[in-house]
Amino acid sequence: MVIARRLGALITLFLVVGMAQAAISAQVDRTELYNDESLVLTVTVSPVAELNSTDLAALESLFSIDQRAQQQSSQNINGRARSRVDYQFRLSSKARGVIAIPSIRAGDEQSEPIFITVLDARQRGDSLPEDAVQFTGRLSNNRPYVDQPFEIVLEFAYKIQVKGAIEAIDLDSFETRLVKEENTNTTLNGQTYNLYRQVLELTPKNPGAVKIPTILFIGEYPDSAQGRYVRFSRTVDLEPIEIRAIPASFPSDAYWLPATEIRLSDNLDTGQPMDTNSHLDWQISTQTQGLAASRLPDPLATISASLDSRLRLYRNEATFSDNQRLDSAALTIDTPGTYRIPAIRIPWWNTDTDTLAWAELPERTIRVVATTQVSPKGTGQAPGAEPLLSPESRSTEQPELAPFGPNYWLYATLLAGLGWLLTLGLWWRQVRTVTTARSTDVLTPGAVSPNWAVAQRLAKASDYSGLYQCLLRLTGAGNDPLTVVKARLDQSTRQSFEDLERSLFSDQATPPSASAMTALVQALERLIGRTGSARAPDEALRLYPN
C-alpha cells in the first residue's frame, strides 16, 4: 500500500515537471514550391515562451520573411490552465533546390528541421496557348563604348486577363535609368494585343564582355476550370554585350564624350566696336545627340586661363535640357584696345564613324573704344552738342545774294536785325549765368563737386543703374581711366564697385547694400579730390579741342 502511494506521487511529480517545460513544434503549409512563391511556417510553443533570436536570424539568412504574426490562447486540462502561442511566418526562399528550415528553440526545447524543395519558376509549365502572351526584349547597341548610354527595350504583349510584373534585373555593371514605362496597344500577326513597354538606359563604366542575366516576367491568370488564379512565367535572354575602352587616339587630358553629334554656337557679335564700361551678353549653346547634356563640359573653362586679364567675365549657372547645355556670361572691358577671344575647341568621339571630332567656335577679336561722354538718355551724344555733318552732307553751293545797291530801307532793316540779335544774346548770357549758379542737380561734365550730392542721393535710394551712370561720368571727368581709379581704392571699396557692376551685368548677383554704395561714393569723392584728377570745367566743356 505504501509502495503504491509512493509510485503515484512519483508519477504526479513527473507530470508536473513535464507540464512546466515548454513544448515546441513547427510545420509548413507546403513542402514544394517555385522560387517566385511563398509558404507559411507555423511554430507552436506551450506554455507561452519567446523564440530564440539566433535561430530566427539563421532562418532569415535562408528566407525572406515577408510577414510575421502571432496568436496566443489558453485552455484547461484536468483542471489546470495551459497556455500556448502560435508564431506564423510567410517565407520566400532566397535560393533554389532542397532547403532546410532550421530548428527553432524556445527555452530548452527545439523543433525539428523541415526540408522543402524550391523549383525554378522559369521551368514552370502552364496551359496557356502559345500566342496568349509574348515577352520580348532587344538592345539598342551591343558594342557601346565606356560611358556611352544604350537602351534595353522590354515589351510584354497579352490578349488575356493577366496581372504580374518584370522581376528586378541584376545590372550592377551599369548606371541604370528608367527612361519610359507605358501601357498601349499593338497588332501582332493580325491580332490586337495590350502592350506593356519598359525602356531602360544603361551606361557602362568598365570595358569588357558582359552578359545580362535572364529577364523574368512572373504573372498569373484566372483559370475557370480550376476556379483560381494560376501562376505562369516568361523569360527573355539578351545577346552578350562587348563594352569598348576609350580609344588611344582620344586626347588624354579631355573629357571623354562619346556621341553621335556635339555642336557649339554662340551670340557674340564682334562686328561692332564696344564702348568701355559697357558689357556684352554672351550665351554659348552646346548641343548633343546620343549623350546626356549633363555630361557636357564647361566650354569657357578651356579659354579662361588664356583670356586677357583686362577682360572680365561674370558667369551665371549653366542650364540644361535633354540635349543642350546653355552657358551665360557678361563680358566687360574698362580699357580701350583690341582684344582676342581665343577659339573654343571641345574634342568628342563620333560613335557613328568611330573617329575623333571637334566642336569649335573660331577665334575672334573685340575692338573697344573709349567712351568720351555718356548721355543721360543713352543717345551717345554730348548734352547740348549739335550733330556733326559729314563732308558729303555739307552743301557747297552758296545762296545767291541780290545785287547790293543804294537801298536805305535795306540798311535800316539790317541794323534793326543786328540790334535785336545783340539784345537776345545779352539776355541769353544772363539767363545761363543765373541757371548755372542755381543748379545743383544737373550732371554737367566737369562740374564735379555738385554731382557728388546727386550720387549720394542715388546710392541712398538704391537706384544702382542711375548711380553707376553717375559714377562713370564723375570718374570719367578725370584724366585717369576707370581701371586706374579702381586700383587706387582700398580692397573693400574696390569690392563694392565690382559688386555694383555684378548686380547690373549678372542676373544672379545679389544687389549691394545702400550703406556700401554710400561709402563707395564718399571714397571716390575723397580720392578724386585728393589726387586732383578732375579737369577744369572750361576744358571739359570744350567738346572739340584743338
Coordinates of C-alpha atoms in Angstrom, one line a residue:
M1 CA 0.0 0.0 0.0
V2 CA 2.8 2.3 0.9
I3 CA 4.6 1.4 -2.3
A4 CA 1.5 2.2 -4.3
R5 CA 1.3 5.6 -2.7
R6 CA 5.0 6.4 -3.4
L7 CA 4.6 5.3 -7.0
G8 CA 1.5 7.6 -7.5
A9 CA 3.4 10.5 -6.0
L10 CA 6.3 9.9 -8.4
I11 CA 4.1 9.8 -11.4
T12 CA 2.4 13.0 -10.4
L13 CA 5.8 14.7 -9.9
F14 CA 6.9 13.7 -13.5
L15 CA 3.6 15.1 -14.9
V16 CA 4.1 18.4 -13.1
V17 CA 7.7 18.8 -14.3
G18 CA 6.7 17.8 -17.9
M19 CA 4.0 20.4 -17.9
A20 CA 6.3 23.1 -16.6
Q21 CA 8.8 22.6 -19.6
A22 CA 7.9 24.3 -22.9
A23 CA 6.9 22.1 -25.8
I24 CA 7.7 23.4 -29.3
S25 CA 6.7 22.2 -32.8
A26 CA 7.0 23.5 -36.4
Q27 CA 5.0 22.8 -39.5
V28 CA 4.6 24.3 -43.1
D29 CA 1.6 24.5 -45.4
R30 CA 3.6 23.1 -48.3
T31 CA 6.9 21.4 -48.9
E32 CA 7.3 22.1 -52.7
L33 CA 7.0 25.4 -54.4
Y34 CA 8.6 27.6 -57.1
N35 CA 11.1 30.3 -56.2
D36 CA 8.5 33.0 -57.0
E37 CA 6.1 31.6 -54.5
S38 CA 5.9 31.6 -50.7
L39 CA 5.0 29.3 -47.8
V40 CA 3.7 29.7 -44.3
L41 CA 5.7 28.4 -41.3
T42 CA 3.8 27.9 -38.0
V43 CA 5.8 27.5 -34.8
T44 CA 3.7 26.5 -31.7
V45 CA 5.1 26.9 -28.2
S46 CA 3.3 25.8 -25.0
P47 CA 3.4 27.2 -22.4
V48 CA 4.0 30.7 -23.8
A49 CA 7.7 31.4 -24.4
E50 CA 9.8 33.6 -26.7
L51 CA 11.6 32.1 -29.7
N52 CA 15.4 32.1 -29.8
S53 CA 16.6 35.2 -31.7
T54 CA 19.7 33.4 -33.0
D55 CA 17.6 30.8 -34.6
L56 CA 15.4 33.4 -36.2
A57 CA 18.5 35.1 -37.7
A58 CA 19.5 31.8 -39.2
L59 CA 16.0 31.4 -40.7
E60 CA 16.3 34.9 -42.2
S61 CA 19.6 34.1 -43.9
L62 CA 17.8 31.4 -46.0
F63 CA 14.4 33.0 -46.5
S64 CA 12.9 36.5 -46.8
I65 CA 10.4 36.9 -44.0
D66 CA 7.5 38.7 -45.9
Q67 CA 5.0 38.7 -42.9
R68 CA 5.0 37.9 -39.2
A69 CA 2.1 37.2 -36.9
Q70 CA 1.4 35.6 -33.5
Q71 CA -1.7 34.3 -31.8
Q72 CA -1.9 33.4 -28.1
S73 CA -4.6 31.2 -26.4
S74 CA -5.2 29.2 -23.2
Q75 CA -7.2 26.2 -22.1
N76 CA -7.9 24.0 -19.0
I77 CA -6.6 20.4 -19.0
N78 CA -7.6 18.2 -16.0
G79 CA -8.4 21.4 -14.1
R80 CA -5.0 23.0 -14.9
A81 CA -4.6 26.2 -17.1
R82 CA -2.5 25.6 -20.2
S83 CA -1.3 28.5 -22.5
R84 CA 0.1 28.4 -26.0
V85 CA 1.3 30.8 -28.7
D86 CA 1.4 30.3 -32.5
Y87 CA 4.1 32.2 -34.4
Q88 CA 3.5 32.4 -38.1
F89 CA 6.0 33.4 -40.8
R90 CA 5.4 33.9 -44.5
L91 CA 8.6 32.9 -46.2
S92 CA 10.1 33.3 -49.7
S93 CA 13.2 31.3 -50.5
K94 CA 16.4 33.0 -51.4
A95 CA 17.7 30.0 -53.3
R96 CA 16.6 27.0 -55.4
G97 CA 16.9 23.4 -54.6
V98 CA 16.3 21.4 -51.3
I99 CA 16.4 23.9 -48.4
A100 CA 16.2 23.1 -44.7
I101 CA 14.1 25.2 -42.3
P102 CA 16.4 25.1 -39.3
S103 CA 15.4 24.0 -35.8
I104 CA 14.0 26.8 -33.6
R105 CA 14.4 26.8 -29.9
A106 CA 12.2 28.1 -27.1
G107 CA 13.8 27.7 -23.7
D108 CA 15.5 24.2 -23.5
E109 CA 13.3 22.7 -26.2
Q110 CA 13.6 22.9 -30.0
S111 CA 11.6 22.0 -33.1
E112 CA 12.7 19.5 -35.7
P113 CA 14.2 20.8 -39.0
I114 CA 11.9 20.8 -42.1
F115 CA 13.1 20.1 -45.6
I116 CA 11.4 21.8 -48.6
T117 CA 12.0 21.7 -52.4
V118 CA 12.3 25.1 -54.3
L119 CA 11.8 24.8 -58.0
D120 CA 12.9 27.2 -60.8
A121 CA 10.0 29.3 -61.8
R122 CA 11.3 29.6 -65.3
Q123 CA 10.6 25.9 -65.8
R124 CA 7.0 26.1 -64.6
G125 CA 4.6 24.7 -67.1
D126 CA 1.2 26.2 -67.9
S127 CA -1.8 25.5 -70.1
L128 CA -1.8 28.9 -71.8
P129 CA -1.9 29.0 -75.6
E130 CA 1.5 30.0 -77.1
D131 CA 0.1 33.3 -78.6
A132 CA -1.8 34.3 -75.4
V133 CA 1.2 36.3 -74.1
Q134 CA 4.5 37.3 -75.7
F135 CA 7.6 38.6 -73.8
T136 CA 10.4 40.1 -75.9
G137 CA 13.5 42.3 -75.4
R138 CA 16.1 44.0 -77.5
L139 CA 19.3 46.1 -77.2
S140 CA 19.8 49.4 -79.0
N141 CA 23.6 48.7 -79.1
N142 CA 25.6 45.6 -78.2
R143 CA 29.1 47.2 -78.7
P144 CA 29.0 50.5 -76.7
Y145 CA 32.0 52.4 -75.5
V146 CA 32.6 53.1 -71.8
D147 CA 30.2 55.9 -70.7
Q148 CA 28.2 55.6 -73.9
P149 CA 24.5 55.1 -73.0
F150 CA 22.4 52.5 -74.7
E151 CA 18.9 51.1 -74.1
I152 CA 17.1 47.9 -73.3
V153 CA 13.5 47.8 -74.6
L154 CA 11.3 45.1 -72.9
E155 CA 7.8 44.5 -74.2
F156 CA 5.1 42.2 -72.8
A157 CA 2.1 41.7 -75.1
Y158 CA -1.0 39.9 -73.9
K159 CA -4.6 39.3 -75.0
I160 CA -6.0 37.6 -71.9
Q161 CA -6.6 38.9 -68.4
V162 CA -3.2 39.0 -66.7
K163 CA -1.6 40.6 -63.6
G164 CA 2.1 40.4 -63.0
A165 CA 5.5 42.2 -63.3
I166 CA 9.0 42.0 -64.6
E167 CA 11.3 40.8 -61.9
A168 CA 14.3 43.0 -60.8
I169 CA 17.3 42.7 -63.1
D170 CA 20.9 42.5 -61.7
L171 CA 22.6 45.4 -63.5
D172 CA 25.4 46.2 -61.1
S173 CA 27.9 46.7 -64.0
F174 CA 25.9 49.7 -65.3
E175 CA 24.4 53.1 -64.3
T176 CA 20.7 52.5 -64.8
R177 CA 17.9 54.9 -65.5
L178 CA 14.2 54.2 -66.3
V179 CA 13.5 56.2 -69.5
K180 CA 9.9 55.1 -70.2
E181 CA 7.2 52.9 -68.8
E182 CA 3.9 52.8 -70.7
N183 CA 0.8 50.7 -71.5
T184 CA -0.5 50.9 -75.0
N185 CA -1.9 48.7 -77.8
T186 CA -0.3 46.9 -80.7
T187 CA -1.0 44.5 -83.6
L188 CA 0.9 41.2 -83.9
N189 CA 0.2 38.7 -86.7
G190 CA -3.1 40.4 -87.4
Q191 CA -4.2 40.2 -83.7
T192 CA -4.7 43.1 -81.3
Y193 CA -2.7 42.9 -78.0
N194 CA -2.4 45.0 -74.9
L195 CA 1.2 46.1 -74.6
Y196 CA 3.3 46.9 -71.6
R197 CA 6.7 48.6 -72.6
Q198 CA 9.6 49.4 -70.3
V199 CA 12.7 51.2 -71.6
L200 CA 15.9 51.2 -69.5
E201 CA 19.0 53.3 -70.2
L202 CA 22.3 51.6 -69.3
T203 CA 25.7 53.4 -69.1
P204 CA 28.7 51.0 -68.8
K205 CA 31.5 52.0 -66.5
N206 CA 34.2 49.5 -67.4
P207 CA 35.3 47.8 -70.6
G208 CA 34.9 44.1 -71.2
A209 CA 32.3 41.4 -72.1
V210 CA 29.0 41.4 -70.1
K211 CA 26.1 39.1 -70.2
I212 CA 22.8 40.4 -68.7
P213 CA 21.1 37.7 -66.7
T214 CA 17.9 36.1 -67.9
I215 CA 15.0 38.6 -67.5
L216 CA 11.9 37.1 -66.0
F217 CA 8.2 38.1 -66.2
I218 CA 6.0 36.4 -63.5
G219 CA 2.3 36.7 -63.6
E220 CA -1.0 34.9 -63.0
Y221 CA -4.2 34.5 -65.0
P222 CA -7.7 33.2 -64.0
D223 CA -8.3 29.5 -64.8
S224 CA -12.0 28.9 -64.9
A225 CA -11.5 25.1 -64.8
Q226 CA -9.6 25.3 -61.5
G227 CA -11.6 28.2 -60.2
R228 CA -8.5 30.1 -59.1
Y229 CA -5.6 32.2 -60.5
V230 CA -2.7 30.1 -62.0
R231 CA 0.8 31.4 -62.0
F232 CA 3.0 31.5 -65.1
S233 CA 6.3 32.9 -66.2
R234 CA 8.0 34.0 -69.4
T235 CA 11.7 34.8 -69.9
V236 CA 14.0 36.9 -72.2
D237 CA 17.7 36.2 -72.9
L238 CA 19.6 39.2 -74.4
E239 CA 22.7 38.9 -76.6
P240 CA 26.1 39.4 -75.0
I241 CA 27.5 42.9 -74.8
E242 CA 31.0 44.0 -75.7
I243 CA 32.0 47.2 -73.9
R244 CA 34.8 49.0 -75.7
A245 CA 37.5 51.0 -74.0
I246 CA 38.3 54.7 -74.7
P247 CA 40.4 54.8 -78.0
A248 CA 44.1 55.6 -77.6
S249 CA 43.7 58.5 -80.2
F250 CA 41.4 60.4 -77.9
P251 CA 43.2 63.3 -76.0
S252 CA 44.1 62.1 -72.6
D253 CA 43.5 65.5 -70.9
A254 CA 40.0 66.0 -72.2
Y255 CA 36.5 64.8 -71.1
W256 CA 35.6 61.6 -72.8
L257 CA 32.5 62.4 -74.8
P258 CA 31.1 59.5 -77.0
A259 CA 28.2 60.9 -79.0
T260 CA 26.6 61.0 -82.5
E261 CA 26.9 64.8 -82.6
I262 CA 28.1 67.7 -80.5
R263 CA 27.8 71.3 -81.8
L264 CA 28.8 74.7 -80.4
S265 CA 27.2 78.1 -81.2
D266 CA 27.0 81.5 -79.5
N267 CA 25.6 85.0 -80.0
L268 CA 28.9 87.0 -79.6
D269 CA 28.8 89.9 -82.2
T270 CA 32.3 91.2 -82.8
G271 CA 31.4 93.2 -85.9
Q272 CA 30.7 96.4 -84.0
P273 CA 33.1 98.2 -81.6
M274 CA 32.4 98.0 -77.9
D275 CA 32.4 101.0 -75.5
T276 CA 34.4 100.9 -72.4
N277 CA 32.4 100.4 -69.2
S278 CA 29.7 98.7 -71.2
H279 CA 29.1 95.0 -71.4
L280 CA 28.2 92.2 -73.9
D281 CA 25.8 89.4 -73.1
W282 CA 27.5 86.2 -74.2
Q283 CA 25.5 82.9 -74.5
I284 CA 27.1 79.7 -75.6
S285 CA 25.0 76.7 -76.6
T286 CA 26.4 73.2 -76.6
Q287 CA 24.0 70.8 -78.3
T288 CA 24.4 67.0 -78.3
Q289 CA 22.9 63.8 -79.7
G290 CA 23.5 60.4 -78.1
L291 CA 24.8 61.8 -74.8
A292 CA 23.1 63.4 -71.8
A293 CA 23.5 67.2 -71.8
S294 CA 24.5 67.0 -68.1
R295 CA 27.7 65.2 -69.2
L296 CA 28.9 68.1 -71.3
P297 CA 31.9 70.1 -70.0
D298 CA 32.0 73.9 -69.4
P299 CA 33.1 75.4 -72.8
L300 CA 34.5 78.6 -71.1
A301 CA 36.9 76.5 -68.9
T302 CA 39.1 75.9 -72.0
I303 CA 39.9 79.6 -72.5
S304 CA 39.6 81.1 -69.0
A305 CA 43.4 80.9 -68.4
S306 CA 44.3 82.4 -71.8
L307 CA 41.9 85.4 -71.6
D308 CA 43.4 88.9 -71.4
S309 CA 43.5 89.9 -67.7
R310 CA 41.6 93.1 -68.6
L311 CA 38.6 91.1 -69.8
R312 CA 36.2 90.2 -67.1
L313 CA 33.5 87.5 -67.2
Y314 CA 30.5 87.5 -64.9
R315 CA 29.1 84.0 -65.1
N316 CA 25.6 82.6 -64.4
E317 CA 24.9 79.0 -63.6
A318 CA 24.6 76.8 -66.6
T319 CA 21.1 75.5 -67.5
F320 CA 20.4 72.1 -69.1
S321 CA 17.7 70.5 -71.2
D322 CA 17.6 67.0 -72.7
N323 CA 20.2 67.7 -75.4
Q324 CA 21.5 71.2 -74.7
R325 CA 23.8 73.0 -72.2
L326 CA 23.5 76.8 -72.1
D327 CA 26.2 79.0 -70.5
S328 CA 25.6 82.7 -70.0
A329 CA 28.1 85.4 -69.1
A330 CA 28.5 89.2 -69.2
L331 CA 31.8 90.4 -70.8
T332 CA 33.1 93.8 -69.6
I333 CA 36.3 95.7 -70.6
D334 CA 37.5 99.0 -69.0
T335 CA 40.4 99.9 -71.2
P336 CA 40.3 100.8 -74.9
G337 CA 42.1 98.5 -77.3
T338 CA 41.8 95.3 -79.4
Y339 CA 41.3 92.1 -77.5
R340 CA 41.5 88.5 -78.7
I341 CA 38.8 85.9 -77.7
P342 CA 40.6 82.5 -78.1
A343 CA 39.0 79.7 -80.1
I344 CA 36.9 77.2 -78.1
R345 CA 37.6 73.6 -79.1
I346 CA 36.0 70.6 -77.4
P347 CA 37.0 67.1 -78.6
W348 CA 34.4 64.3 -78.8
W349 CA 34.2 60.8 -80.3
N350 CA 31.8 60.3 -83.2
T351 CA 30.3 56.9 -82.4
D352 CA 28.7 56.6 -85.9
T353 CA 32.1 56.9 -87.7
D354 CA 34.4 55.8 -84.9
T355 CA 36.6 58.9 -85.4
L356 CA 37.8 61.9 -83.3
A357 CA 35.8 65.1 -83.9
W358 CA 35.9 68.6 -82.6
A359 CA 33.2 71.1 -81.7
E360 CA 34.5 74.6 -82.3
L361 CA 33.9 78.3 -82.0
P362 CA 36.5 80.3 -84.0
E363 CA 38.9 82.9 -82.6
R364 CA 37.6 86.4 -82.7
T365 CA 38.7 90.0 -81.8
I366 CA 36.8 92.7 -80.0
R367 CA 37.6 96.3 -80.6
V368 CA 36.9 98.6 -77.5
V369 CA 36.7 102.3 -77.9
A370 CA 36.9 105.0 -75.2
T371 CA 33.5 106.4 -74.1
T372 CA 34.0 110.2 -74.2
Q373 CA 30.6 111.1 -72.9
V374 CA 27.6 109.2 -71.5
S375 CA 24.3 110.7 -72.4
P376 CA 21.6 110.8 -69.7
K377 CA 19.1 109.4 -72.2
G378 CA 21.5 106.9 -73.8
T379 CA 21.7 108.8 -77.1
G380 CA 25.5 108.6 -77.2
Q381 CA 25.7 112.4 -77.9
A382 CA 27.1 115.1 -75.6
P383 CA 24.3 117.2 -73.9
G384 CA 23.7 120.4 -75.9
A385 CA 26.0 119.4 -78.7
E386 CA 24.8 119.7 -82.3
P387 CA 25.1 116.7 -84.5
L388 CA 28.2 116.9 -86.8
L389 CA 27.5 116.8 -90.6
S390 CA 29.5 114.5 -92.8
P391 CA 31.5 116.2 -95.5
E392 CA 29.2 114.7 -98.1
S393 CA 26.2 116.2 -96.4
R394 CA 27.5 119.7 -96.3
S395 CA 26.3 121.9 -99.2
T396 CA 29.0 123.5 -101.3
E397 CA 26.5 125.8 -103.0
Q398 CA 26.3 129.4 -101.6
P399 CA 22.9 131.2 -101.8
E400 CA 22.8 133.9 -104.4
L401 CA 22.6 137.4 -103.0
A402 CA 20.8 140.2 -104.6
P403 CA 23.0 142.9 -106.0
F404 CA 23.9 145.5 -103.4
G405 CA 22.8 149.0 -104.2
P406 CA 21.8 152.2 -102.6
N407 CA 18.8 150.9 -100.7
Y408 CA 18.3 152.7 -97.4
W409 CA 15.4 150.5 -96.3
L410 CA 17.7 147.5 -96.6
Y411 CA 20.4 149.3 -94.4
A412 CA 17.7 150.1 -91.8
T413 CA 16.4 146.6 -91.7
L414 CA 19.9 145.1 -91.3
L415 CA 20.7 147.5 -88.5
A416 CA 17.5 146.7 -86.7
G417 CA 18.1 143.0 -87.0
L418 CA 21.6 143.3 -85.7
G419 CA 20.3 145.2 -82.7
W420 CA 17.7 142.6 -82.0
L421 CA 20.3 139.8 -82.1
L422 CA 22.6 141.7 -79.8
T423 CA 19.8 142.2 -77.3
L424 CA 18.8 138.5 -77.5
G425 CA 22.5 137.4 -76.9
L426 CA 22.8 139.6 -73.8
W427 CA 19.6 138.2 -72.4
W428 CA 20.6 134.6 -73.1
R429 CA 24.0 135.1 -71.4
Q430 CA 22.3 136.5 -68.3
V431 CA 19.8 133.6 -68.1
R432 CA 22.6 131.0 -68.5
T433 CA 24.6 132.6 -65.7
V434 CA 21.7 132.6 -63.3
T435 CA 20.7 129.0 -64.2
T436 CA 24.3 127.7 -63.6
A437 CA 24.5 129.5 -60.3
R438 CA 21.3 128.0 -59.0
S439 CA 21.5 124.4 -60.4
T440 CA 22.8 121.6 -58.2
D441 CA 21.1 118.6 -59.9
V442 CA 22.3 118.9 -63.5
L443 CA 25.2 116.5 -64.1
T444 CA 27.3 118.8 -66.2
P445 CA 30.6 117.3 -67.4
G446 CA 33.5 118.6 -65.4
A447 CA 31.3 120.2 -62.7
V448 CA 32.4 117.5 -60.2
S449 CA 31.5 118.9 -56.8
P450 CA 27.7 119.4 -57.3
N451 CA 27.3 115.9 -58.8
W452 CA 28.6 114.0 -55.7
A453 CA 25.4 115.1 -53.8
V454 CA 23.4 113.6 -56.7
A455 CA 25.4 110.4 -56.4
Q456 CA 24.8 110.2 -52.7
R457 CA 21.1 110.5 -53.2
L458 CA 21.1 107.8 -55.8
A459 CA 23.1 105.5 -53.5
K460 CA 20.7 106.0 -50.6
A461 CA 17.7 105.4 -52.9
S462 CA 19.3 102.1 -54.2
D463 CA 19.0 103.4 -57.8
Y464 CA 22.0 101.3 -58.9
S465 CA 21.6 101.9 -62.6
G466 CA 21.5 105.6 -62.2
L467 CA 24.3 105.6 -59.6
Y468 CA 26.6 103.6 -62.0
Q469 CA 26.0 106.1 -64.8
C470 CA 26.6 109.0 -62.5
L471 CA 29.9 107.4 -61.2
L472 CA 31.1 106.7 -64.7
R473 CA 30.7 110.3 -65.6
L474 CA 32.2 111.6 -62.4
T475 CA 35.3 109.3 -62.6
G476 CA 35.4 109.9 -66.4
A477 CA 35.9 113.6 -65.8
G478 CA 39.5 112.9 -64.8
N479 CA 42.5 112.1 -66.9
D480 CA 42.8 108.6 -65.4
P481 CA 40.9 105.6 -66.9
L482 CA 38.4 103.7 -64.7
T483 CA 40.9 100.9 -64.1
V484 CA 43.4 103.3 -62.6
V485 CA 40.8 104.9 -60.4
K486 CA 39.8 101.4 -59.1
A487 CA 43.4 100.4 -58.4
R488 CA 43.7 103.4 -56.1
L489 CA 40.8 102.3 -54.0
D490 CA 41.2 100.1 -50.9
Q491 CA 40.2 96.5 -51.3
S492 CA 36.9 96.8 -49.5
T493 CA 35.8 99.8 -51.6
R494 CA 37.0 98.3 -54.8
Q495 CA 35.0 95.1 -54.0
S496 CA 31.9 97.4 -53.5
F497 CA 32.4 98.9 -57.0
E498 CA 32.7 95.4 -58.5
D499 CA 29.6 94.2 -56.6
L500 CA 27.7 97.2 -58.2
E501 CA 28.8 96.0 -61.6
R502 CA 27.9 92.4 -61.0
S503 CA 24.4 93.5 -59.9
L504 CA 23.9 95.2 -63.2
F505 CA 25.6 92.7 -65.5
S506 CA 24.8 89.3 -63.9
D507 CA 21.2 88.1 -63.4
Q508 CA 22.1 86.0 -60.3
A509 CA 24.2 88.6 -58.4
T510 CA 23.0 89.9 -55.1
P511 CA 22.4 93.7 -55.1
P512 CA 24.8 95.6 -52.8
S513 CA 23.5 97.4 -49.7
A514 CA 22.7 101.2 -49.8
S515 CA 25.3 101.8 -47.0
A516 CA 28.0 100.1 -49.1
M517 CA 27.2 102.3 -52.1
T518 CA 27.1 105.4 -49.9
A519 CA 30.6 104.6 -48.6
L520 CA 31.8 104.0 -52.2
V521 CA 30.6 107.4 -53.3
Q522 CA 32.4 109.0 -50.3
A523 CA 35.6 107.2 -51.1
L524 CA 35.6 108.2 -54.8
E525 CA 34.9 111.8 -53.9
R526 CA 37.8 111.8 -51.5
L527 CA 40.1 110.1 -54.0
I528 CA 39.4 112.3 -56.9
G529 CA 39.5 115.4 -54.8
R530 CA 42.8 114.3 -53.2
T531 CA 44.6 113.4 -56.5
G532 CA 43.3 116.4 -58.4
S533 CA 42.4 114.3 -61.4
A534 CA 39.3 116.3 -62.3
R535 CA 39.5 118.5 -65.3
A536 CA 38.7 122.2 -65.3
P537 CA 35.1 123.0 -66.2
D538 CA 36.0 125.1 -69.2
E539 CA 38.2 122.3 -70.6
A540 CA 35.6 119.6 -70.0
L541 CA 33.0 121.7 -71.9
R542 CA 35.3 122.1 -74.9
L543 CA 33.9 119.3 -77.0
Y544 CA 36.3 119.6 -79.9
P545 CA 39.7 120.7 -78.5
N546 CA 42.5 121.8 -80.9

